[in-house]
């Protein structure tokens, strides 16, 4: 149910007590929060209801509580179906969707900042915020994505310059925005303007960096994108279910609807789900292979020899579990073991992202980030747990999975000075001879 | 330049904001009309109101004690207060410049420690301002968390950049190797621990305050820590890349002040009423000339020009190398109009001097915007100086506000136009690859080197 922000609804004659106690209990924004207490509370002025008319009519007979439950349920299924469709459409579409989600999240948070600081009449500020978004996106695209598009970029001269000097160009653009900000400082509104500047930058830091980490993960292999996101979604839903059926002990004061039973039940359910999902997905090349841009066909291809992570291996079950399961060995993909780590993170630490967002909404007295999705709130409400996950997956891959990219190394090597090249070559040679990969007599073979 | 504090005439005009919202009413003491059961919103409202009111409503922070040493005070007691201030500033300026020279003499490691010390002090100053602005002294955990985040982010950056230079040192120690190899994961885990502590420390009445301080900490980290690591990276490129930009900014400050003092008439920007166009333009030209000359003088010495390397045998930093082409004299033919002026056909310059023109131009034209930003910041939060560390000058942040943009610019300049990839980093990454990949690369490199004639096919050394 979409409800109006507390501040705007302030009327002296409405029962303020109810509103206050409601807002403290309601502005959680996580999936488990339901409208039960809302429906029973004093009637609040309702903002524009985004629920489509057809749903409204179909559900008009039910009581308002069940109506809300159905709206949320239908929208959940719609979003999951949408997710599957996009996966089917391929990496390029996924990338574009990630970009759009990023822009929408940025817009939502900036709008909140505007509303908090009544900043609509500040000169330039909207323009500057969007301009900074553009600069930072260009910088990140230059840093990461152009490596994957290397062949495409090399062909086109303007793209090559944009890519090679991207740091300098994006820094210059940023500086222009910075100078515009300084020149736009208005005497009575210094503090407001600095606040909005800080707000914009923190938002950029959160939203843009994470979305680029997500794209980075995607290029590593679609499974690294799909499994983490699905684990977070599964944890949300499972924790809600467990909490609904078994929930007794509250988890944290910040979100009074979360319970320990939901938390722990969600954890186990998510780990099992992650194991099953990664087992299913590891069988398909299109999920497992790194995304590459094929110069000839001018599109993305996912075709490769799957790495060791995605080949079935035998593992000995430890003694304690042998008696339980009755098997001696089990065949698993090594990736499934990694998926346990990912699911554990999604269930244990991911919710802290949700708590952070809840605290944020309480701090600024808003119910939801926006009203984009009927029954769920804004895009940011759906993605608040995902942000920490994306960073974790990227750090995990960089630390434990991915080595350096050989072709990139060769590129870098070729730009060094001759004496440096020789030095590196000789060091590599002695290293290979030590390892027995080369022998001094046969190295020409 | 000491800025005059922007003072509203009276903390009255809330009507200028025309806020019928709860925040405005609450701060005015009208919150008795609200239910007494929602005391938890009172404090947030009061502080929330601070954000929305105009600047003149914000209470000022009383100036802290005067830190001028007694000796100076006695020596200058005879002069009038205006000249006394001028002398104090002058003496402190000379002291700081001599300290700078001394540390340069002591070498790159001391410089690194100095940069680190300045970073910590700047962070401390900005965080203290945030505390005062938000009366945050009684928030649980907050000091600890801010310093903890500073530690995490520093560890992350050290792992990313500086560890490469210490590669040989790191390889020897097992624990260090582990800390460096997995630094991303470890620093992220540490950061997460801090993040979770923050979430768990949220107190019902102080949500907004705590979020503000969280954001304040992060923006401060973004500014101070990233820039200081860029400075250290510039330093490792060669001390000249550290000295010339910093000196250009200092020179611009001083010469703009002098030009403004003697010739200043037209004000430059409303934000800093003491800056003048004459000072700005005079400072620009003198900084370019100064940078040109400083580059010429410093380019001769290997000590300044060579990349800093850590040698494990000597267990210290050495700066010895064959100077690159940037630092070798070349003759350039002068364009015709300069020929007529200087009456010379050719001139021999270091190519680096041409880069120094770019650096000095940036220092004079864009650097001051960093100063304007800091002035605006001080006016916004009604403070005269960032702190009182340096008598006559204010805090460390006051001296370094122009330097931050400069450090980033120099780093971006170097990576875009000067430096190729770091050879030791390339080697490190090569050694981490799978043996088959290494073999493939080895073969590719060998073919390439033989083609280029760098490696003789028959030579097996």
mmCIF file with all atom_site columns, N, CA and C in Angstrom, chain A residues 217 224 309 334-335 337-342 345 389-402, chain B residues 182 184-185 188:
data_model
loop_
_atom_site.group_PDB
_atom_site.id
_atom_site.type_symbol
_atom_site.label_atom_id
_atom_site.label_alt_id
_atom_site.label_comp_id
_atom_site.label_asym_id
_atom_site.label_entity_id
_atom_site.label_seq_id
_atom_site.pdbx_PDB_ins_code
_atom_site.Cartn_x
_atom_site.Cartn_y
_atom_site.Cartn_z
_atom_site.occupancy
_atom_site.B_iso_or_equiv
_atom_site.pdbx_formal_charge
_atom_site.auth_seq_id
_atom_site.auth_comp_id
_atom_site.auth_asym_id
_atom_site.auth_atom_id
_atom_site.pdbx_PDB_model_num
ATOM 1  N N  . UNK A 1 217 ? 30.829 -8.090  -12.345 1.00 0.00 ? 217 UNK A N  1
ATOM 2  C CA . UNK A 1 217 ? 30.523 -9.477  -12.006 1.00 0.00 ? 217 UNK A CA 1
ATOM 3  C C  . UNK A 1 217 ? 29.857 -10.178 -13.178 1.00 0.00 ? 217 UNK A C  1
ATOM 4  N N  . UNK A 1 224 ? 27.642 -15.472 -11.894 1.00 0.00 ? 224 UNK A N  1
ATOM 5  C CA . UNK A 1 224 ? 28.093 -14.638 -10.787 1.00 0.00 ? 224 UNK A CA 1
ATOM 6  C C  . UNK A 1 224 ? 27.152 -13.456 -10.571 1.00 0.00 ? 224 UNK A C  1
ATOM 7  N N  . UNK A 1 309 ? 36.160 -24.594 -12.034 1.00 0.00 ? 309 UNK A N  1
ATOM 8  C CA . UNK A 1 309 ? 35.092 -24.353 -11.074 1.00 0.00 ? 309 UNK A CA 1
ATOM 9  C C  . UNK A 1 309 ? 33.798 -25.019 -11.494 1.00 0.00 ? 309 UNK A C  1
ATOM 10 N N  . UNK A 1 334 ? 32.722 -27.383 -7.926  1.00 0.00 ? 334 UNK A N  1
ATOM 11 C CA . UNK A 1 334 ? 33.401 -26.563 -6.925  1.00 0.00 ? 334 UNK A CA 1
ATOM 12 C C  . UNK A 1 334 ? 32.694 -25.239 -6.696  1.00 0.00 ? 334 UNK A C  1
ATOM 13 N N  . UNK A 1 335 ? 32.008 -24.772 -7.747  1.00 0.00 ? 335 UNK A N  1
ATOM 14 C CA . UNK A 1 335 ? 31.313 -23.506 -7.600  1.00 0.00 ? 335 UNK A CA 1
ATOM 15 C C  . UNK A 1 335 ? 30.254 -23.569 -6.508  1.00 0.00 ? 335 UNK A C  1
ATOM 16 N N  . UNK A 1 337 ? 30.495 -24.842 -3.679  1.00 0.00 ? 337 UNK A N  1
ATOM 17 C CA . UNK A 1 337 ? 31.088 -24.484 -2.389  1.00 0.00 ? 337 UNK A CA 1
ATOM 18 C C  . UNK A 1 337 ? 31.185 -22.970 -2.266  1.00 0.00 ? 337 UNK A C  1
ATOM 19 N N  . UNK A 1 338 ? 31.560 -22.327 -3.392  1.00 0.00 ? 338 UNK A N  1
ATOM 20 C CA . UNK A 1 338 ? 31.568 -20.871 -3.355  1.00 0.00 ? 338 UNK A CA 1
ATOM 21 C C  . UNK A 1 338 ? 30.174 -20.331 -3.121  1.00 0.00 ? 338 UNK A C  1
ATOM 22 N N  . UNK A 1 339 ? 29.182 -21.031 -3.681  1.00 0.00 ? 339 UNK A N  1
ATOM 23 C CA . UNK A 1 339 ? 27.822 -20.517 -3.530  1.00 0.00 ? 339 UNK A CA 1
ATOM 24 C C  . UNK A 1 339 ? 27.379 -20.563 -2.073  1.00 0.00 ? 339 UNK A C  1
ATOM 25 N N  . UNK A 1 340 ? 27.946 -21.493 -1.306  1.00 0.00 ? 340 UNK A N  1
ATOM 26 C CA . UNK A 1 340 ? 27.617 -21.497 0.123   1.00 0.00 ? 340 UNK A CA 1
ATOM 27 C C  . UNK A 1 340 ? 28.089 -20.205 0.764   1.00 0.00 ? 340 UNK A C  1
ATOM 28 N N  . UNK A 1 341 ? 29.316 -19.792 0.379   1.00 0.00 ? 341 UNK A N  1
ATOM 29 C CA . UNK A 1 341 ? 29.830 -18.535 0.936   1.00 0.00 ? 341 UNK A CA 1
ATOM 30 C C  . UNK A 1 341 ? 28.937 -17.374 0.521   1.00 0.00 ? 341 UNK A C  1
ATOM 31 N N  . UNK A 1 342 ? 28.526 -17.352 -0.746  1.00 0.00 ? 342 UNK A N  1
ATOM 32 C CA . UNK A 1 342 ? 27.698 -16.251 -1.219  1.00 0.00 ? 342 UNK A CA 1
ATOM 33 C C  . UNK A 1 342 ? 26.348 -16.242 -0.507  1.00 0.00 ? 342 UNK A C  1
ATOM 34 N N  . UNK A 1 345 ? 26.642 -15.009 3.048   1.00 0.00 ? 345 UNK A N  1
ATOM 35 C CA . UNK A 1 345 ? 26.738 -13.559 3.111   1.00 0.00 ? 345 UNK A CA 1
ATOM 36 C C  . UNK A 1 345 ? 25.379 -12.924 2.878   1.00 0.00 ? 345 UNK A C  1
ATOM 37 N N  . UNK A 1 389 ? 25.791 -6.920  -1.359  1.00 0.00 ? 389 UNK A N  1
ATOM 38 C CA . UNK A 1 389 ? 26.047 -8.205  -2.013  1.00 0.00 ? 389 UNK A CA 1
ATOM 39 C C  . UNK A 1 389 ? 26.912 -8.013  -3.236  1.00 0.00 ? 389 UNK A C  1
ATOM 40 N N  . UNK A 1 390 ? 26.601 -7.007  -4.032  1.00 0.00 ? 390 UNK A N  1
ATOM 41 C CA . UNK A 1 390 ? 27.360 -6.802  -5.260  1.00 0.00 ? 390 UNK A CA 1
ATOM 42 C C  . UNK A 1 390 ? 28.827 -6.540  -4.944  1.00 0.00 ? 390 UNK A C  1
ATOM 43 N N  . UNK A 1 391 ? 29.065 -5.704  -3.949  1.00 0.00 ? 391 UNK A N  1
ATOM 44 C CA . UNK A 1 391 ? 30.454 -5.421  -3.591  1.00 0.00 ? 391 UNK A CA 1
ATOM 45 C C  . UNK A 1 391 ? 31.141 -6.675  -3.086  1.00 0.00 ? 391 UNK A C  1
ATOM 46 N N  . UNK A 1 392 ? 30.442 -7.435  -2.263  1.00 0.00 ? 392 UNK A N  1
ATOM 47 C CA . UNK A 1 392 ? 31.055 -8.650  -1.727  1.00 0.00 ? 392 UNK A CA 1
ATOM 48 C C  . UNK A 1 392 ? 31.431 -9.616  -2.837  1.00 0.00 ? 392 UNK A C  1
ATOM 49 N N  . UNK A 1 393 ? 30.515 -9.806  -3.788  1.00 0.00 ? 393 UNK A N  1
ATOM 50 C CA . UNK A 1 393 ? 30.808 -10.755 -4.869  1.00 0.00 ? 393 UNK A CA 1
ATOM 51 C C  . UNK A 1 393 ? 32.013 -10.296 -5.657  1.00 0.00 ? 393 UNK A C  1
ATOM 52 N N  . UNK A 1 394 ? 32.082 -9.010  -5.917  1.00 0.00 ? 394 UNK A N  1
ATOM 53 C CA . UNK A 1 394 ? 33.206 -8.503  -6.682  1.00 0.00 ? 394 UNK A CA 1
ATOM 54 C C  . UNK A 1 394 ? 34.511 -8.693  -5.938  1.00 0.00 ? 394 UNK A C  1
ATOM 55 N N  . UNK A 1 395 ? 34.511 -8.367  -4.635  1.00 0.00 ? 395 UNK A N  1
ATOM 56 C CA . UNK A 1 395 ? 35.732 -8.551  -3.841  1.00 0.00 ? 395 UNK A CA 1
ATOM 57 C C  . UNK A 1 395 ? 36.094 -10.030 -3.773  1.00 0.00 ? 395 UNK A C  1
ATOM 58 N N  . UNK A 1 396 ? 35.079 -10.882 -3.650  1.00 0.00 ? 396 UNK A N  1
ATOM 59 C CA . UNK A 1 396 ? 35.309 -12.326 -3.568  1.00 0.00 ? 396 UNK A CA 1
ATOM 60 C C  . UNK A 1 396 ? 35.962 -12.837 -4.839  1.00 0.00 ? 396 UNK A C  1
ATOM 61 N N  . UNK A 1 397 ? 35.398 -12.403 -5.969  1.00 0.00 ? 397 UNK A N  1
ATOM 62 C CA . UNK A 1 397 ? 35.964 -12.843 -7.247  1.00 0.00 ? 397 UNK A CA 1
ATOM 63 C C  . UNK A 1 397 ? 37.397 -12.354 -7.382  1.00 0.00 ? 397 UNK A C  1
ATOM 64 N N  . UNK A 1 398 ? 37.604 -11.077 -7.083  1.00 0.00 ? 398 UNK A N  1
ATOM 65 C CA . UNK A 1 398 ? 38.939 -10.512 -7.269  1.00 0.00 ? 398 UNK A CA 1
ATOM 66 C C  . UNK A 1 398 ? 39.949 -11.169 -6.349  1.00 0.00 ? 398 UNK A C  1
ATOM 67 N N  . UNK A 1 399 ? 39.526 -11.573 -5.160  1.00 0.00 ? 399 UNK A N  1
ATOM 68 C CA . UNK A 1 399 ? 40.481 -12.125 -4.208  1.00 0.00 ? 399 UNK A CA 1
ATOM 69 C C  . UNK A 1 399 ? 40.712 -13.603 -4.417  1.00 0.00 ? 399 UNK A C  1
ATOM 70 N N  . UNK A 1 400 ? 39.668 -14.346 -4.714  1.00 0.00 ? 400 UNK A N  1
ATOM 71 C CA . UNK A 1 400 ? 39.819 -15.793 -4.676  1.00 0.00 ? 400 UNK A CA 1
ATOM 72 C C  . UNK A 1 400 ? 39.669 -16.488 -6.018  1.00 0.00 ? 400 UNK A C  1
ATOM 73 N N  . UNK A 1 401 ? 39.003 -15.858 -6.950  1.00 0.00 ? 401 UNK A N  1
ATOM 74 C CA . UNK A 1 401 ? 38.690 -16.590 -8.173  1.00 0.00 ? 401 UNK A CA 1
ATOM 75 C C  . UNK A 1 401 ? 39.548 -16.127 -9.346  1.00 0.00 ? 401 UNK A C  1
ATOM 76 N N  . UNK A 1 402 ? 39.393 -14.889 -9.650  1.00 0.00 ? 402 UNK A N  1
ATOM 77 C CA . UNK A 1 402 ? 39.921 -14.423 -10.926 1.00 0.00 ? 402 UNK A CA 1
ATOM 78 C C  . UNK A 1 402 ? 41.385 -14.078 -10.820 1.00 0.00 ? 402 UNK A C  1
ATOM 79 N N  . UNK B 2 182 ? 45.461 -10.610 -0.056  1.00 0.00 ? 182 UNK B N  1
ATOM 80 C CA . UNK B 2 182 ? 44.021 -10.607 0.142   1.00 0.00 ? 182 UNK B CA 1
ATOM 81 C C  . UNK B 2 182 ? 43.539 -9.305  0.738   1.00 0.00 ? 182 UNK B C  1
ATOM 82 N N  . UNK B 2 184 ? 42.065 -6.763  -0.414  1.00 0.00 ? 184 UNK B N  1
ATOM 83 C CA . UNK B 2 184 ? 40.720 -6.293  -0.727  1.00 0.00 ? 184 UNK B CA 1
ATOM 84 C C  . UNK B 2 184 ? 39.702 -6.968  0.164   1.00 0.00 ? 184 UNK B C  1
ATOM 85 N N  . UNK B 2 185 ? 39.864 -8.278  0.285   1.00 0.00 ? 185 UNK B N  1
ATOM 86 C CA . UNK B 2 185 ? 38.873 -9.016  1.053   1.00 0.00 ? 185 UNK B CA 1
ATOM 87 C C  . UNK B 2 185 ? 38.934 -8.623  2.518   1.00 0.00 ? 185 UNK B C  1
ATOM 88 N N  . UNK B 2 188 ? 37.603 -5.143  3.073   1.00 0.00 ? 188 UNK B N  1
ATOM 89 C CA . UNK B 2 188 ? 36.154 -5.108  2.929   1.00 0.00 ? 188 UNK B CA 1
ATOM 90 C C  . UNK B 2 188 ? 35.490 -5.732  4.146   1.00 0.00 ? 188 UNK B C  1
#
